[in-house]
Amino acid sequence: MGSGDGEATVIEQWARVRGKLRAEVGEAAYRSWLTPLTLAGARNGKLRLAVPTRFMRDWVASNYAARLDALWTEEDPSIAGIEIVVQPPSRPSPKPGAGDALLGNCEQEIREVVVPKASGGGVTNGAKRAPQSSSSKGGGGGRESISASLDPRLTFEHFVVGKPNELAYAAARRVAEAPTAPFNPLFLYGGVGLGKTHLMHAIGLHIKKQQPERRIIYLSAEKFMYQFVRALRTKDTMAFKEQFRSVDVLMIDDVQFIGGREATQEEFFHTFNALVDQNRQVIISADKSPSDLEGVEERMRSRLGWGLVADIHPTTYELRLGILQAKAEQSTTEIPVKVLEFLAHKITSNVRELEGALNRIVAHGTLVGRPITLETTQEVLHDLLRANDRRVTIEEIQKRVSAHFNVRVADMHSARRARAVARPRQVAMYLSKQLTSRSLPEIGRKFGGRDHTTVMHAVRKVEELKATDSGFAEDVELLRRMLEA
């Protein structure tokens, strides 16, 4: 290294290298990956740069080490190379200023999120410092447990395995039975009602039975966000961090709901890294693969895909029939095989709807006292069968409406608010509500991540226009008939 000013010269060189790299990679990538880099000295002619976690070391080494070496060689040709090392903080606390940044980023979220009252209802499985009792109070100062309950019915034994879900099932069993994390994270994704939540409950129940000393937190991404916002409002973020980062297994369901929530993503990212670096198991579920998650930062998507990503495909006829047969065996009511086969053929959307249909015909037979036949099944489930016969998707609706109004399909997802674009988008939202079984939040996400209130407004607006404009009403009715045909 150059002699000259010694340590001061190296610090100046480091400042110039950082400035050049920041200009090259852009502000977002720099903030995500390179801000934590610190100069840790030199050894054997090599400069040492420190990062707080193993994951960040691996990522920086893979993506930026060569460029860092080249830029520093320009500054001082005498260096022998660059070494990136892990240098964690002396105690588990956020970087200086990180709490202030999170509070600043989360001000908008606090205004938007309705924080549930601390009533204590419905939260039982706590992540306590030690498995002392089954009360709903955790260790630190009597705080409430933040974990949701695990449903004792959702075990591995009650999960019907078929080709569409065999990888996810095998991975879940491996994680549940392993003493340490075999894949970190385990990321399960698939459509609504295909078994992601069942597998997560099964993992938690198996671990609690075989290794009761392990601390588990299971909750939805929305509940994670609520807890984080509440911690910010009560100025109790350190207790929040300690509670999440001291568990052995963290399971977050429906992680797609943190999309667009920058401060929540930031906290989740640091919690995630802290657990993985301690070899604690993290299990995530979502409706899309990590690379397809909308509103989620690139560093988060790349981290979620670091372990094992297991998708659950739509069910096949054989799997649906197997699920129905397993449910029928648990019932005290006799259900003809022909009825089970009929349901497996007709209801293809998801497993929840399939099980709901079976429950309806069993309840009808029990309460009314009529035998279960194909005829009574068709009569009881006429609305559900009609909805499944349509099988219209939101994507089809968007394409059909775009072609009818001569706009681009991309405009359905864009932020443009011109009437020529906004009106067709409202029509597509209206038809999505009428012709599919998707919820308002799900429809909103399909239209560029819009809020469910936007969909409600679109439905009301289209209904008002239909009542006052006969030409518009004819257009909407024509589109409906075309889509249902």
mmCIF file with all atom_site columns, N, CA and C in Angstrom, residues 427-455:
data_model
loop_
_atom_site.group_PDB
_atom_site.id
_atom_site.type_symbol
_atom_site.label_atom_id
_atom_site.label_alt_id
_atom_site.label_comp_id
_atom_site.label_asym_id
_atom_site.label_entity_id
_atom_site.label_seq_id
_atom_site.pdbx_PDB_ins_code
_atom_site.Cartn_x
_atom_site.Cartn_y
_atom_site.Cartn_z
_atom_site.occupancy
_atom_site.B_iso_or_equiv
_atom_site.pdbx_formal_charge
_atom_site.auth_seq_id
_atom_site.auth_comp_id
_atom_site.auth_asym_id
_atom_site.auth_atom_id
_atom_site.pdbx_PDB_model_num
ATOM 1  N N  . VAL A 1 427 ? -64.278 -1.098  -15.748 1.00 0.00 ? 427 VAL A N  1
ATOM 2  C CA . VAL A 1 427 ? -65.149 -2.143  -16.301 1.00 0.00 ? 427 VAL A CA 1
ATOM 3  C C  . VAL A 1 427 ? -64.536 -3.514  -16.046 1.00 0.00 ? 427 VAL A C  1
ATOM 4  N N  . ALA A 1 428 ? -63.215 -3.630  -16.264 1.00 0.00 ? 428 ALA A N  1
ATOM 5  C CA . ALA A 1 428 ? -62.541 -4.914  -16.044 1.00 0.00 ? 428 ALA A CA 1
ATOM 6  C C  . ALA A 1 428 ? -62.604 -5.326  -14.569 1.00 0.00 ? 428 ALA A C  1
ATOM 7  N N  . MET A 1 429 ? -62.466 -4.355  -13.658 1.00 0.00 ? 429 MET A N  1
ATOM 8  C CA . MET A 1 429 ? -62.592 -4.665  -12.228 1.00 0.00 ? 429 MET A CA 1
ATOM 9  C C  . MET A 1 429 ? -64.007 -5.125  -11.900 1.00 0.00 ? 429 MET A C  1
ATOM 10 N N  . TYR A 1 430 ? -64.983 -4.444  -12.463 1.00 0.00 ? 430 TYR A N  1
ATOM 11 C CA . TYR A 1 430 ? -66.387 -4.800  -12.237 1.00 0.00 ? 430 TYR A CA 1
ATOM 12 C C  . TYR A 1 430 ? -66.669 -6.225  -12.701 1.00 0.00 ? 430 TYR A C  1
ATOM 13 N N  . LEU A 1 431 ? -66.231 -6.551  -13.902 1.00 0.00 ? 431 LEU A N  1
ATOM 14 C CA . LEU A 1 431 ? -66.463 -7.890  -14.446 1.00 0.00 ? 431 LEU A CA 1
ATOM 15 C C  . LEU A 1 431 ? -65.686 -8.947  -13.657 1.00 0.00 ? 431 LEU A C  1
ATOM 16 N N  . SER A 1 432 ? -64.517 -8.582  -13.161 1.00 0.00 ? 432 SER A N  1
ATOM 17 C CA . SER A 1 432 ? -63.741 -9.518  -12.338 1.00 0.00 ? 432 SER A CA 1
ATOM 18 C C  . SER A 1 432 ? -64.489 -9.849  -11.057 1.00 0.00 ? 432 SER A C  1
ATOM 19 N N  . LYS A 1 433 ? -65.157 -8.850  -10.494 1.00 0.00 ? 433 LYS A N  1
ATOM 20 C CA . LYS A 1 433 ? -65.948 -9.079  -9.279  1.00 0.00 ? 433 LYS A CA 1
ATOM 21 C C  . LYS A 1 433 ? -67.174 -9.942  -9.577  1.00 0.00 ? 433 LYS A C  1
ATOM 22 N N  . GLN A 1 434 ? -67.788 -9.724  -10.760 1.00 0.00 ? 434 GLN A N  1
ATOM 23 C CA . GLN A 1 434 ? -69.015 -10.439 -11.095 1.00 0.00 ? 434 GLN A CA 1
ATOM 24 C C  . GLN A 1 434 ? -68.755 -11.871 -11.570 1.00 0.00 ? 434 GLN A C  1
ATOM 25 N N  . LEU A 1 435 ? -67.661 -12.087 -12.282 1.00 0.00 ? 435 LEU A N  1
ATOM 26 C CA . LEU A 1 435 ? -67.467 -13.364 -12.976 1.00 0.00 ? 435 LEU A CA 1
ATOM 27 C C  . LEU A 1 435 ? -66.436 -14.284 -12.356 1.00 0.00 ? 435 LEU A C  1
ATOM 28 N N  . THR A 1 436 ? -65.714 -13.820 -11.332 1.00 0.00 ? 436 THR A N  1
ATOM 29 C CA . THR A 1 436 ? -64.733 -14.698 -10.685 1.00 0.00 ? 436 THR A CA 1
ATOM 30 C C  . THR A 1 436 ? -65.045 -14.760 -9.193  1.00 0.00 ? 436 THR A C  1
ATOM 31 N N  . SER A 1 437 ? -64.403 -15.703 -8.531  1.00 0.00 ? 437 SER A N  1
ATOM 32 C CA . SER A 1 437 ? -64.592 -15.853 -7.084  1.00 0.00 ? 437 SER A CA 1
ATOM 33 C C  . SER A 1 437 ? -63.492 -15.151 -6.303  1.00 0.00 ? 437 SER A C  1
ATOM 34 N N  . ARG A 1 438 ? -62.685 -14.326 -6.982  1.00 0.00 ? 438 ARG A N  1
ATOM 35 C CA . ARG A 1 438 ? -61.582 -13.642 -6.320  1.00 0.00 ? 438 ARG A CA 1
ATOM 36 C C  . ARG A 1 438 ? -62.101 -12.568 -5.363  1.00 0.00 ? 438 ARG A C  1
ATOM 37 N N  . SER A 1 439 ? -61.385 -12.371 -4.265  1.00 0.00 ? 439 SER A N  1
ATOM 38 C CA . SER A 1 439 ? -61.749 -11.340 -3.299  1.00 0.00 ? 439 SER A CA 1
ATOM 39 C C  . SER A 1 439 ? -61.341 -9.966  -3.828  1.00 0.00 ? 439 SER A C  1
ATOM 40 N N  . LEU A 1 440 ? -61.864 -8.920  -3.193  1.00 0.00 ? 440 LEU A N  1
ATOM 41 C CA . LEU A 1 440 ? -61.525 -7.560  -3.621  1.00 0.00 ? 440 LEU A CA 1
ATOM 42 C C  . LEU A 1 440 ? -60.018 -7.281  -3.538  1.00 0.00 ? 440 LEU A C  1
ATOM 43 N N  . PRO A 1 441 ? -59.320 -7.657  -2.429  1.00 0.00 ? 441 PRO A N  1
ATOM 44 C CA . PRO A 1 441 ? -57.865 -7.433  -2.396  1.00 0.00 ? 441 PRO A CA 1
ATOM 45 C C  . PRO A 1 441 ? -57.133 -8.197  -3.502  1.00 0.00 ? 441 PRO A C  1
ATOM 46 N N  . GLU A 1 442 ? -57.570 -9.421  -3.803  1.00 0.00 ? 442 GLU A N  1
ATOM 47 C CA . GLU A 1 442 ? -56.927 -10.193 -4.869  1.00 0.00 ? 442 GLU A CA 1
ATOM 48 C C  . GLU A 1 442 ? -57.127 -9.516  -6.219  1.00 0.00 ? 442 GLU A C  1
ATOM 49 N N  . ILE A 1 443 ? -58.334 -9.006  -6.474  1.00 0.00 ? 443 ILE A N  1
ATOM 50 C CA . ILE A 1 443 ? -58.587 -8.298  -7.735  1.00 0.00 ? 443 ILE A CA 1
ATOM 51 C C  . ILE A 1 443 ? -57.709 -7.061  -7.808  1.00 0.00 ? 443 ILE A C  1
ATOM 52 N N  . GLY A 1 444 ? -57.632 -6.317  -6.710  1.00 0.00 ? 444 GLY A N  1
ATOM 53 C CA . GLY A 1 444 ? -56.806 -5.115  -6.701  1.00 0.00 ? 444 GLY A CA 1
ATOM 54 C C  . GLY A 1 444 ? -55.358 -5.401  -7.033  1.00 0.00 ? 444 GLY A C  1
ATOM 55 N N  . ARG A 1 445 ? -54.819 -6.511  -6.511  1.00 0.00 ? 445 ARG A N  1
ATOM 56 C CA . ARG A 1 445 ? -53.420 -6.854  -6.804  1.00 0.00 ? 445 ARG A CA 1
ATOM 57 C C  . ARG A 1 445 ? -53.215 -7.176  -8.278  1.00 0.00 ? 445 ARG A C  1
ATOM 58 N N  . LYS A 1 446 ? -54.241 -7.727  -8.928  1.00 0.00 ? 446 LYS A N  1
ATOM 59 C CA . LYS A 1 446 ? -54.137 -8.048  -10.347 1.00 0.00 ? 446 LYS A CA 1
ATOM 60 C C  . LYS A 1 446 ? -54.175 -6.796  -11.222 1.00 0.00 ? 446 LYS A C  1
ATOM 61 N N  . PHE A 1 447 ? -54.574 -5.673  -10.647 1.00 0.00 ? 447 PHE A N  1
ATOM 62 C CA . PHE A 1 447 ? -54.637 -4.417  -11.392 1.00 0.00 ? 447 PHE A CA 1
ATOM 63 C C  . PHE A 1 447 ? -53.565 -3.452  -10.877 1.00 0.00 ? 447 PHE A C  1
ATOM 64 N N  . GLY A 1 448 ? -52.333 -3.923  -10.868 1.00 0.00 ? 448 GLY A N  1
ATOM 65 C CA . GLY A 1 448 ? -51.217 -3.060  -10.499 1.00 0.00 ? 448 GLY A CA 1
ATOM 66 C C  . GLY A 1 448 ? -51.063 -2.824  -9.017  1.00 0.00 ? 448 GLY A C  1
ATOM 67 N N  . GLY A 1 449 ? -51.566 -3.754  -8.189  1.00 0.00 ? 449 GLY A N  1
ATOM 68 C CA . GLY A 1 449 ? -51.395 -3.622  -6.747  1.00 0.00 ? 449 GLY A CA 1
ATOM 69 C C  . GLY A 1 449 ? -52.285 -2.573  -6.115  1.00 0.00 ? 449 GLY A C  1
ATOM 70 N N  . ARG A 1 450 ? -53.474 -2.370  -6.688  1.00 0.00 ? 450 ARG A N  1
ATOM 71 C CA . ARG A 1 450 ? -54.388 -1.359  -6.149  1.00 0.00 ? 450 ARG A CA 1
ATOM 72 C C  . ARG A 1 450 ? -55.080 -1.863  -4.886  1.00 0.00 ? 450 ARG A C  1
ATOM 73 N N  . ASP A 1 451 ? -55.556 -0.914  -4.089  1.00 0.00 ? 451 ASP A N  1
ATOM 74 C CA . ASP A 1 451 ? -56.231 -1.231  -2.838  1.00 0.00 ? 451 ASP A CA 1
ATOM 75 C C  . ASP A 1 451 ? -57.634 -1.758  -3.117  1.00 0.00 ? 451 ASP A C  1
ATOM 76 N N  . HIS A 1 452 ? -58.180 -2.538  -2.169  1.00 0.00 ? 452 HIS A N  1
ATOM 77 C CA . HIS A 1 452 ? -59.518 -3.102  -2.367  1.00 0.00 ? 452 HIS A CA 1
ATOM 78 C C  . HIS A 1 452 ? -60.584 -2.012  -2.450  1.00 0.00 ? 452 HIS A C  1
ATOM 79 N N  . THR A 1 453 ? -60.319 -0.859  -1.816  1.00 0.00 ? 453 THR A N  1
ATOM 80 C CA . THR A 1 453 ? -61.293 0.230   -1.895  1.00 0.00 ? 453 THR A CA 1
ATOM 81 C C  . THR A 1 453 ? -61.397 0.789   -3.307  1.00 0.00 ? 453 THR A C  1
ATOM 82 N N  . THR A 1 454 ? -60.307 0.716   -4.063  1.00 0.00 ? 454 THR A N  1
ATOM 83 C CA . THR A 1 454 ? -60.336 1.149   -5.467  1.00 0.00 ? 454 THR A CA 1
ATOM 84 C C  . THR A 1 454 ? -61.255 0.241   -6.274  1.00 0.00 ? 454 THR A C  1
ATOM 85 N N  . VAL A 1 455 ? -61.204 -1.061  -5.993  1.00 0.00 ? 455 VAL A N  1
ATOM 86 C CA . VAL A 1 455 ? -62.082 -2.003  -6.693  1.00 0.00 ? 455 VAL A CA 1
ATOM 87 C C  . VAL A 1 455 ? -63.539 -1.733  -6.317  1.00 0.00 ? 455 VAL A C  1
#
